XYZ file of C-alpha atoms in Angstrom:
671
model
C 57.593 36.160 -180.082
C 60.804 34.236 -180.725
C 62.823 33.170 -177.667
C 66.452 32.180 -177.375
C 67.016 29.341 -174.938
C 70.445 29.543 -173.276
C 72.300 26.766 -171.489
C 75.279 28.329 -169.717
C 77.824 26.616 -167.499
C 81.377 25.496 -166.876
C 83.319 22.249 -167.018
C 86.047 21.734 -164.442
C 88.674 19.052 -164.944
C 91.854 18.731 -162.895
C 93.553 15.431 -163.736
C 94.641 12.804 -161.269
C 98.284 13.424 -160.447
C 98.080 17.213 -160.457
C 99.674 18.806 -157.386
C 97.573 19.909 -154.361
C 98.951 23.418 -154.876
C 97.387 23.594 -158.346
C 94.074 22.274 -157.016
C 94.066 24.907 -154.269
C 94.981 27.732 -156.621
C 92.249 26.877 -159.127
C 89.759 26.565 -156.288
C 90.588 29.953 -154.766
C 90.924 31.809 -158.064
C 88.058 30.299 -160.071
C 85.812 27.625 -158.536
C 84.966 29.323 -155.245
C 84.361 32.882 -156.556
C 82.211 31.593 -159.438
C 79.887 29.550 -157.251
C 79.723 32.273 -154.587
C 78.709 34.867 -157.164
C 76.225 32.538 -158.839
C 74.601 31.910 -155.460
C 73.514 35.561 -155.459
C 71.467 34.995 -158.621
C 69.153 32.100 -157.640
C 66.960 32.588 -160.727
C 69.885 31.986 -163.092
C 70.213 28.241 -163.774
C 73.520 26.773 -164.942
C 75.012 23.422 -165.918
C 78.235 22.389 -164.163
C 80.624 19.490 -164.556
C 83.362 18.484 -162.109
C 85.554 15.425 -162.606
C 85.713 12.766 -159.901
C 89.275 13.536 -158.817
C 88.184 17.145 -158.173
C 85.182 15.992 -156.133
C 87.497 13.774 -154.078
C 89.876 16.678 -153.392
C 86.985 19.007 -152.491
C 85.653 16.477 -149.988
C 88.984 16.482 -148.172
C 89.948 20.142 -148.534
C 86.777 22.218 -148.922
C 83.621 20.346 -147.889
C 81.862 23.719 -147.514
C 81.984 24.073 -151.307
C 80.101 20.797 -151.716
C 77.547 21.897 -149.127
C 76.778 25.038 -151.143
C 76.709 23.029 -154.365
C 74.257 20.583 -152.789
C 71.958 23.427 -151.759
C 72.002 24.912 -155.260
C 71.147 21.555 -156.844
C 68.241 21.108 -154.416
C 66.706 24.389 -155.499
C 67.195 23.353 -159.149
C 69.573 26.195 -159.954
C 72.468 23.854 -160.786
C 72.429 20.741 -162.921
C 75.452 18.485 -162.433
C 76.697 16.455 -165.389
C 78.058 12.951 -165.231
C 80.683 11.273 -167.385
C 83.853 9.306 -166.664
C 85.010 9.652 -163.044
C 88.665 10.388 -163.846
C 87.859 12.367 -167.036
C 89.142 9.696 -169.439
C 89.052 9.834 -173.222
C 86.134 7.428 -173.308
C 86.379 5.990 -176.849
C 89.855 4.521 -176.292
C 88.795 2.583 -173.171
C 87.533 -0.994 -173.205
C 83.741 -1.061 -172.867
C 83.899 -2.401 -169.325
C 86.032 0.527 -168.233
C 83.770 3.019 -170.002
C 80.781 1.656 -168.116
C 82.713 1.432 -164.856
C 84.021 4.995 -164.956
C 80.613 6.442 -165.883
C 78.838 4.434 -163.191
C 81.416 5.457 -160.564
C 80.700 9.165 -161.144
C 76.958 8.502 -161.434
C 76.985 6.695 -158.080
C 78.934 9.532 -156.464
C 76.482 12.181 -157.716
C 73.480 10.104 -156.688
C 74.710 9.443 -153.149
C 76.135 12.936 -152.581
C 73.569 15.156 -154.293
C 70.484 12.959 -154.343
C 69.968 12.296 -158.045
C 71.426 10.452 -161.022
C 72.827 12.674 -163.772
C 70.930 12.651 -167.037
C 73.620 14.363 -169.108
C 77.347 13.735 -169.471
C 80.401 15.783 -170.341
C 82.748 14.300 -172.953
C 86.356 15.488 -172.342
C 87.717 17.281 -175.410
C 84.506 16.111 -177.103
C 86.296 13.030 -178.402
C 83.489 11.155 -180.118
C 83.200 7.821 -181.860
C 79.850 6.354 -182.986
C 80.055 3.341 -180.667
C 79.972 5.646 -177.653
C 76.211 6.116 -178.157
C 75.398 2.591 -177.022
C 77.642 2.779 -173.945
C 76.187 6.110 -172.816
C 72.614 4.935 -173.319
C 73.275 1.713 -171.391
C 74.708 3.865 -168.565
C 71.493 5.868 -168.287
C 72.895 8.966 -169.995
C 70.284 10.750 -172.125
C 72.246 13.653 -173.626
C 75.761 14.888 -174.262
C 77.338 18.141 -175.420
C 79.308 18.230 -178.691
C 80.611 21.111 -180.804
C 78.276 22.784 -183.286
C 80.985 22.214 -185.905
C 80.457 18.475 -185.403
C 76.890 18.835 -186.673
C 78.173 20.900 -189.598
C 80.564 18.068 -190.450
C 77.603 15.686 -190.374
C 76.105 17.718 -193.227
C 73.744 20.123 -191.444
C 73.452 23.745 -192.541
C 74.628 26.360 -190.065
C 71.122 27.481 -188.932
C 70.260 23.853 -188.116
C 73.268 23.595 -185.793
C 71.288 25.514 -183.164
C 69.040 22.603 -182.254
C 69.307 19.193 -180.569
C 69.555 16.026 -182.623
C 69.399 12.329 -181.861
C 72.159 9.924 -182.748
C 71.733 6.155 -182.748
C 73.797 2.998 -182.593
C 72.399 -0.551 -182.445
C 68.985 0.786 -181.475
C 70.309 2.928 -178.616
C 69.851 6.701 -178.831
C 71.402 9.754 -177.189
C 70.515 13.420 -177.701
C 73.271 15.766 -178.842
C 73.140 19.347 -177.578
C 75.344 21.558 -179.804
C 77.956 23.740 -178.109
C 78.318 27.229 -179.554
C 82.107 27.039 -179.489
C 82.752 30.431 -181.072
C 80.717 32.229 -178.410
C 82.301 30.222 -175.598
C 85.742 31.329 -176.749
C 84.667 34.980 -176.298
C 83.970 34.477 -172.580
C 85.158 36.546 -170.699
C 87.211 38.527 -173.212
C 84.330 40.128 -175.136
C 81.959 42.414 -173.263
C 78.756 40.856 -171.837
C 76.705 43.332 -173.909
C 78.280 42.123 -177.152
C 77.628 38.490 -176.206
C 73.949 39.200 -175.451
C 73.715 41.122 -178.727
C 75.065 38.089 -180.599
C 72.437 35.940 -178.913
C 69.708 38.362 -179.962
C 70.826 38.233 -183.585
C 70.433 34.469 -183.849
C 67.389 34.308 -186.072
C 66.281 30.840 -187.180
C 62.962 30.878 -189.045
C 60.174 30.837 -186.479
C 61.904 28.295 -184.252
C 63.367 29.064 -180.852
C 67.117 28.364 -181.078
C 69.076 26.587 -178.362
C 72.453 28.106 -177.545
C 74.825 26.127 -175.317
C 77.840 28.000 -173.916
C 80.134 25.869 -171.759
C 83.392 27.440 -170.585
C 86.433 25.864 -168.893
C 86.031 26.810 -165.246
C 89.704 27.734 -164.871
C 89.277 30.433 -167.511
C 86.937 32.311 -165.180
C 89.578 33.475 -162.722
C 92.608 31.194 -162.830
C 94.035 32.083 -166.228
C 96.341 35.067 -166.288
C 94.448 38.378 -166.107
C 90.987 36.841 -165.740
C 90.460 37.098 -161.971
C 89.901 40.854 -161.923
C 88.216 40.742 -165.340
C 85.626 38.198 -164.156
C 84.986 39.431 -160.617
C 86.316 42.984 -160.492
C 88.381 44.428 -157.697
C 87.707 42.777 -154.325
C 85.084 40.589 -155.959
C 82.705 43.438 -156.825
C 81.425 44.030 -160.327
C 83.254 42.242 -163.111
C 82.286 40.406 -166.273
C 80.222 37.639 -164.674
C 78.124 39.920 -162.515
C 77.304 42.077 -165.537
C 76.453 38.987 -167.586
C 74.126 37.547 -164.930
C 72.386 40.907 -164.603
C 71.875 41.086 -168.364
C 70.312 37.636 -168.297
C 67.772 38.861 -165.735
C 67.076 42.065 -167.655
C 66.367 40.274 -170.955
C 64.119 37.458 -169.776
C 61.397 38.550 -172.180
C 63.335 36.920 -175.041
C 66.424 35.266 -173.454
C 65.612 32.239 -171.281
C 68.398 30.546 -169.269
C 67.520 26.853 -168.909
C 69.016 23.521 -167.898
C 68.178 20.334 -169.839
C 67.264 18.406 -166.696
C 64.600 20.821 -165.505
C 63.458 22.043 -168.949
C 62.719 18.862 -170.911
C 61.524 20.837 -173.958
C 65.202 21.614 -174.552
C 65.718 17.968 -175.511
C 63.151 17.963 -178.321
C 65.245 16.657 -181.209
C 64.914 18.054 -184.733
C 65.876 14.747 -186.280
C 68.573 12.085 -186.344
C 72.207 12.472 -187.356
C 75.202 10.171 -187.565
C 78.511 11.703 -186.630
C 81.969 10.587 -187.763
C 84.894 10.243 -185.366
C 85.520 13.757 -184.043
C 87.022 15.786 -181.209
C 87.579 19.407 -180.287
C 89.030 21.559 -183.053
C 92.343 21.936 -181.231
C 92.878 18.190 -180.984
C 91.883 17.556 -184.584
C 94.594 19.989 -185.668
C 97.220 19.015 -183.083
C 97.227 15.355 -184.068
C 98.542 16.279 -187.521
C 102.216 16.749 -188.362
C 103.597 20.298 -187.908
C 103.701 20.846 -191.683
C 100.091 19.768 -192.144
C 98.961 21.924 -189.231
C 100.460 24.965 -190.920
C 98.957 24.008 -194.292
C 95.486 23.610 -192.770
C 95.798 26.975 -191.056
C 96.691 28.652 -194.342
C 93.799 27.004 -196.198
C 91.361 27.859 -193.392
C 92.196 31.562 -193.651
C 91.063 31.533 -197.290
C 87.749 29.754 -196.705
C 84.452 30.810 -195.238
C 83.691 29.398 -191.805
C 80.990 26.982 -192.973
C 83.221 25.586 -195.733
C 86.089 25.216 -193.310
C 83.925 23.301 -190.819
C 82.858 20.814 -193.495
C 86.158 20.265 -195.276
C 88.978 20.966 -192.835
C 88.262 18.107 -190.511
C 91.839 17.533 -189.455
C 92.894 14.263 -187.890
C 91.381 11.485 -185.819
C 92.086 11.344 -182.076
C 93.590 7.844 -182.152
C 96.311 9.212 -184.435
C 97.950 10.500 -181.228
C 98.778 6.845 -180.523
C 100.853 6.676 -183.693
C 102.218 10.223 -183.628
C 103.791 9.923 -180.168
C 105.350 6.557 -179.159
C 105.160 7.611 -175.500
C 101.365 8.067 -175.656
C 101.013 4.711 -177.354
C 103.132 3.133 -174.627
C 100.878 4.596 -171.920
C 97.834 3.283 -173.756
C 99.334 -0.198 -174.124
C 100.417 -0.110 -170.485
C 96.879 0.376 -169.234
C 95.601 -2.297 -171.623
C 98.183 -4.717 -170.247
C 97.430 -3.742 -166.636
C 93.761 -4.322 -167.370
C 94.516 -7.891 -168.462
C 96.249 -8.480 -165.140
C 93.386 -6.972 -163.144
C 90.943 -9.120 -165.105
C 92.645 -12.251 -163.744
C 91.588 -11.495 -160.157
C 89.043 -14.087 -159.084
C 86.954 -14.548 -155.964
C 87.922 -11.303 -154.217
C 85.491 -8.515 -155.088
C 87.125 -5.869 -152.900
C 90.621 -6.554 -154.206
C 89.361 -6.357 -157.774
C 87.541 -3.044 -157.149
C 90.691 -1.586 -155.561
C 92.748 -2.660 -158.573
C 90.158 -1.283 -161.004
C 90.128 2.072 -159.250
C 93.914 2.320 -159.597
C 93.615 1.345 -163.254
C 90.970 4.025 -163.872
C 93.110 6.712 -162.249
C 95.756 6.066 -164.863
C 93.206 6.528 -167.651
C 92.809 10.265 -166.981
C 92.483 11.781 -170.436
C 94.896 14.728 -170.085
C 97.985 12.632 -170.891
C 96.777 10.860 -174.022
C 97.036 13.896 -176.315
C 99.010 17.089 -176.797
C 97.774 20.462 -178.046
C 98.569 24.000 -177.010
C 99.044 22.813 -173.414
C 101.431 20.206 -172.057
C 99.126 17.190 -172.199
C 101.351 14.147 -172.641
C 104.453 16.301 -172.095
C 103.389 16.836 -168.447
C 105.853 14.482 -166.773
C 104.207 14.557 -163.322
C 100.860 13.453 -164.789
C 102.479 10.577 -166.689
C 104.269 9.536 -163.499
C 100.940 9.433 -161.654
C 99.448 7.257 -164.406
C 102.340 4.790 -164.340
C 102.145 4.715 -160.557
C 98.484 3.753 -160.816
C 99.181 0.994 -163.349
C 101.995 -0.408 -161.206
C 99.762 -0.311 -158.121
C 96.974 -2.063 -160.037
C 99.473 -4.735 -161.065
C 100.702 -5.092 -157.462
C 97.146 -5.577 -156.215
C 96.446 -8.098 -158.977
C 99.530 -10.123 -158.049
C 98.337 -10.631 -154.501
C 100.579 -11.248 -151.508
C 103.462 -13.695 -151.821
C 102.123 -15.491 -154.887
C 104.151 -13.875 -157.668
C 106.964 -15.862 -159.269
C 109.465 -13.706 -161.228
C 109.876 -14.617 -164.868
C 110.096 -13.492 -168.493
C 106.992 -13.660 -170.623
C 106.638 -13.247 -174.372
C 103.635 -11.179 -175.485
C 102.564 -8.598 -178.027
C 102.565 -5.785 -175.488
C 102.236 -2.854 -177.901
C 99.836 -4.527 -180.333
C 102.149 -4.214 -183.343
C 101.942 -7.863 -184.399
C 105.338 -8.767 -182.876
C 106.278 -10.025 -179.441
C 107.961 -8.046 -176.692
C 109.685 -9.585 -173.660
C 108.575 -8.616 -170.179
C 110.493 -9.439 -167.029
C 108.261 -9.033 -163.971
C 110.196 -9.452 -160.751
C 109.637 -8.681 -157.089
C 111.841 -5.571 -157.033
C 111.560 -4.299 -160.573
C 109.946 -4.782 -163.984
C 112.038 -4.538 -167.159
C 110.332 -4.619 -170.561
C 112.408 -5.204 -173.712
C 111.378 -4.283 -177.266
C 112.709 -5.946 -180.401
C 112.817 -2.551 -182.124
C 116.306 -1.395 -181.202
C 116.612 -4.224 -178.676
C 115.957 -1.562 -176.047
C 114.401 -1.323 -172.619
C 111.159 0.629 -172.831
C 109.981 0.338 -169.219
C 111.897 0.007 -165.943
C 109.644 -0.017 -162.883
C 111.012 0.168 -159.359
C 108.133 -1.576 -157.632
C 108.573 -0.427 -153.990
C 108.125 3.204 -155.124
C 105.829 2.445 -158.108
C 108.139 4.560 -160.279
C 108.911 3.999 -163.964
C 112.481 5.215 -164.586
C 111.925 4.946 -168.348
C 108.924 7.271 -168.406
C 110.751 9.644 -170.739
C 109.529 11.839 -173.597
C 111.503 12.755 -176.707
C 111.858 16.268 -178.105
C 109.453 15.794 -181.002
C 109.027 18.683 -183.482
C 105.858 20.727 -182.911
C 104.115 23.345 -185.038
C 104.615 25.995 -182.345
C 108.413 25.592 -182.209
C 110.265 28.728 -183.309
C 113.826 27.423 -183.554
C 115.322 24.395 -185.281
C 116.597 22.600 -182.199
C 113.515 22.939 -179.970
C 112.256 19.643 -181.324
C 115.026 17.596 -182.840
C 114.825 13.959 -181.685
C 114.063 11.267 -184.251
C 113.809 8.204 -182.002
C 112.182 7.494 -178.598
C 114.352 8.060 -175.512
C 114.681 4.503 -174.211
C 117.234 2.318 -172.457
C 120.377 0.899 -174.121
C 119.978 2.486 -177.554
C 122.836 1.311 -179.808
C 124.891 3.993 -181.572
C 127.923 3.849 -183.845
C 129.430 7.335 -184.099
C 132.301 8.819 -186.105
C 135.462 9.661 -184.147
C 134.664 13.382 -184.492
C 131.412 13.132 -182.529
C 131.048 15.530 -179.605
C 128.474 16.179 -176.877
C 127.061 19.408 -178.285
C 126.398 17.921 -181.726
C 124.881 14.811 -180.158
C 122.548 16.967 -178.056
C 121.335 18.634 -181.246
C 121.039 15.315 -183.103
C 123.805 16.448 -185.446
C 126.029 13.371 -185.124
C 125.550 11.008 -188.098
C 124.677 7.393 -187.354
C 127.177 5.071 -189.050
C 125.158 1.970 -188.174
C 121.526 1.021 -188.785
C 120.803 -0.231 -185.276
C 118.831 2.666 -183.755
C 115.220 1.624 -184.231
C 116.249 -1.413 -186.277
C 114.427 -4.671 -185.670
C 116.285 -7.292 -183.579
C 115.509 -10.989 -183.797
C 115.091 -13.398 -180.944
C 118.086 -15.710 -180.748
C 117.393 -17.392 -177.427
C 114.920 -17.193 -174.541
C 115.745 -19.138 -171.377
C 112.728 -18.685 -169.171
C 114.083 -20.685 -166.233
C 117.362 -18.742 -166.197
C 115.523 -15.442 -166.932
C 117.790 -14.808 -169.875
C 116.981 -13.204 -173.214
C 119.247 -12.929 -176.276
C 118.462 -10.631 -179.205
C 120.616 -10.008 -182.272
C 120.640 -7.895 -185.391
C 122.524 -8.347 -188.642
C 123.269 -4.766 -189.620
C 125.781 -2.631 -191.452
C 128.407 -0.027 -190.603
C 129.203 2.831 -192.953
C 132.977 3.242 -193.398
C 134.291 5.575 -196.100
C 131.169 5.205 -198.254
C 131.274 1.422 -197.874
C 128.621 -0.619 -196.033
C 130.385 -3.269 -193.948
C 128.433 -6.114 -192.280
C 128.180 -6.119 -188.489
C 126.220 -8.237 -186.035
C 125.226 -6.951 -182.604
C 124.136 -9.378 -179.928
C 122.395 -8.231 -176.732
C 122.121 -10.752 -173.909
C 119.838 -9.675 -171.044
C 120.032 -11.491 -167.710
C 117.459 -10.591 -165.076
C 118.247 -11.099 -161.409
C 116.381 -10.180 -158.232
C 117.987 -6.753 -157.796
C 119.989 -6.311 -160.971
C 119.875 -6.424 -164.738
C 122.926 -7.569 -166.676
C 123.395 -6.746 -170.348
C 126.212 -8.339 -172.336
C 126.825 -6.463 -175.591
C 128.845 -8.214 -178.307
C 129.781 -6.628 -181.649
C 130.770 -9.189 -184.304
C 132.747 -8.139 -187.358
C 131.241 -10.486 -189.935
C 133.046 -8.808 -192.831
C 136.380 -9.510 -194.513
C 138.297 -6.419 -193.356
C 139.167 -5.011 -189.904
C 136.962 -2.193 -188.580
C 137.372 0.486 -185.937
C 134.116 1.328 -184.157
C 133.034 3.995 -181.712
C 130.144 2.329 -179.918
C 127.748 3.969 -177.431
C 124.877 2.546 -175.366
C 122.457 5.391 -174.605
C 120.468 5.043 -171.378
C 117.699 7.513 -170.535
C 116.321 7.741 -167.000
C 113.477 9.921 -165.782
C 114.574 11.089 -162.339
C 112.692 13.062 -159.678
C 114.026 16.429 -158.460
C 116.981 16.179 -156.110
C 118.522 13.042 -157.617
C 122.318 12.948 -157.217
C 124.901 11.498 -159.583
C 128.424 10.199 -158.967
C 130.973 8.356 -161.106
C 133.885 6.165 -160.189
C 137.077 4.754 -161.642
C 138.514 2.018 -159.477
C 138.712 3.371 -155.939
C 138.399 6.976 -157.065
C 134.957 8.639 -156.819
C 134.151 11.633 -158.988
C 131.326 14.129 -158.742
C 129.293 14.214 -161.971
C 126.479 16.682 -162.575
C 123.393 15.889 -164.590
C 124.733 17.933 -167.406
C 125.479 18.717 -169.958
C 128.861 17.321 -168.996
C 131.602 14.883 -170.044
C 133.386 12.438 -167.743
C 136.205 10.315 -169.225
C 137.587 7.057 -167.876
C 134.727 5.814 -165.673
C 133.844 2.241 -164.842
C 130.678 2.913 -162.814
C 127.936 5.463 -162.382
C 125.594 5.775 -159.360
C 122.280 7.649 -159.158
C 120.902 8.338 -155.674
C 117.163 8.978 -155.743
C 116.167 10.261 -152.316
C 112.515 10.849 -153.247
C 111.942 7.193 -154.090
C 114.560 5.964 -151.585
C 116.255 4.120 -154.434
C 119.730 3.691 -155.862
C 120.633 2.840 -159.452
C 124.219 1.787 -160.124
C 125.499 1.200 -163.660
C 128.882 -0.495 -163.932
C 130.817 -1.826 -166.922
C 133.405 -4.560 -167.416
C 135.701 -2.046 -169.137
C 136.179 1.679 -168.637
C 134.054 4.106 -170.646
C 133.847 7.793 -171.482
C 130.540 9.331 -170.463
C 128.309 12.001 -171.926
C 125.519 13.203 -169.666
C 122.814 15.717 -170.539
C 119.219 16.583 -169.618
C 116.390 16.008 -172.076
C 114.060 19.013 -171.972
C 111.088 19.773 -174.192
C 110.226 23.348 -175.176
C 106.772 24.932 -175.263
C 105.360 28.429 -175.183
C 102.849 30.049 -172.816
C 101.680 33.636 -172.269
C 104.581 33.922 -169.810
C 107.091 33.026 -172.534
C 109.330 30.090 -173.462
C 109.076 27.099 -171.098
C 111.434 24.141 -170.718
C 110.141 20.915 -169.176
C 112.459 18.201 -167.858
C 111.679 14.805 -169.375
C 114.706 12.740 -168.432
C 118.476 12.471 -168.125
C 120.503 10.953 -170.946
C 123.627 8.918 -170.108
C 125.869 7.842 -172.996
C 128.808 5.548 -172.090
C 131.162 5.118 -175.080
C 133.905 2.676 -176.100
C 136.353 2.503 -179.038
C 137.223 -0.921 -180.419
C 139.332 -2.231 -183.291
C 137.882 -5.546 -184.446
C 139.610 -7.910 -186.844
C 137.646 -9.712 -189.546
C 135.676 -12.592 -188.044
C 136.361 -11.407 -184.485
C 134.213 -9.692 -181.854
C 134.415 -7.115 -179.073
C 132.182 -7.079 -176.036
C 131.328 -5.251 -172.834
C 129.067 -6.246 -169.967
C 126.864 -3.670 -168.245
C 125.370 -4.283 -164.822
C 122.460 -2.152 -163.629
C 121.716 -2.628 -159.934
C 118.488 -1.226 -158.564
C 117.505 -1.270 -154.915
C 116.826 0.682 -151.757
C 119.129 3.445 -150.549
């Protein structure tokens, strides 16, 4: 008689940086009721995965949950999976960090539950061939990947119901195929229909293996699923019916776990997989137009054809699609270089590595139907970890402030990094802009902003309308008719070619901590392109940054320019803003608003106990507006704050061969 072997379980990932309130809600709505119900069915084995940050929170907040989990593992009802401790996207990490994160979770499971994990969960199933060797060297024997991944490797659909080996440099790992389509039906299709689907899986005379792994939050925490999964007052519900059906159909349906049923791991052969990830990520990494085109093509193809030919994109394309994700990636690579310089102090190095690994949590290095990289609080937590890792690597009292020249973002050109005792300020030659501003006492990056990039799910033109990253001191030349509303909607034409243009290094004075960049550009005036040179002189002091901006008219005719220096700051809730003109202080809200005739602007950040004061050598007119990204959820249209945009503006008439200049001073320090 043919048997269907079923591996059922959940994976539970709450990223580092998520609020305690979210942890508690997910625990009460999903994690606790699931394990409590499962405990009543001791003959039903399951596979569970929890990320390390969730284990850490459970230890502090609900140790009773871990006690029950320990008991269920001892009686071999629950198999716990390993993986990266902070749920990173493993392929994008350096090999040392891959090994370190996997070993950290392995050590935790061994010391807490009494055994090393044999299997691992791969977040978002982001797979690259080289991962095989790392997993095997970490003692991992099997992983779970989508059945569509095997289809893309050339297997026929019936063969995607069995394990296969994959190999790299003589190291092998077993792949257990996830039945993604069935997992998506849980808990929205009836348990009877799911069991019927399992019964209809006929594969020659072989016993198929069906793996159904469900996000734990879906079983109670997602809207409308609590009562669906557990019924009123925890009685009845989808899960109870499903577990009962498993017991009633044991003559042909056999729930198993790979650890305690080694026959599950009997491979049918060897396959080599390309670079893959979950279907959502492979679509989301594409441009909005290509996402829509793929969706249209997919509707006209059979499922098997679609799996083989509509591969979508490659996960690392997120690093080129979103500059902010690439900056996070480069930031942890740079922090890793600093941590690697620690010598002779094992405990200090381990503390720095742990901070580094926290910032590698995978949720912020992609964007799909959920916030992902758009989640500002998760990005803030990552930057905080990188800054803390850097602080630990510096040691106590040994750091000497200075400007270094390095290819920070791995684009083949140098960036200029000032690393002081109070703040860090990183300058990019593209646009001559600041792209990171860290206030070190609070480990807060004030330039952790995110632009309003167009997304496939946007329904209106202006929900995603930015065309350049939201950085510090972006150079604009506007027509005299420009206004705040049109600027907010990116409807003001750029008369110059300085936004995103490449600046050249003119001078670097390391001892004086001074950097000079310049760009030979053009200004469009009445259909004519007139030459213009913009020089940006950065001076870095202990508690301030000075920027001298000089516009040179290198042409033969006078020009009138409307120049603006856009500064974006990511502020915590409760930040207050005030402007001043001479002795007069004016209240300025975070916008949208206009404030003419100012010579200084002050931001009071009570959360970080910091003050940022921007003053200018000549009065300016100010635009101020929030930068908010738009997404959609079952609850409707959502707006997420990403930063505040400040645009001081000046009007100059410059004779041929002459120049106009203004000096900006940004002071940053404690309240």
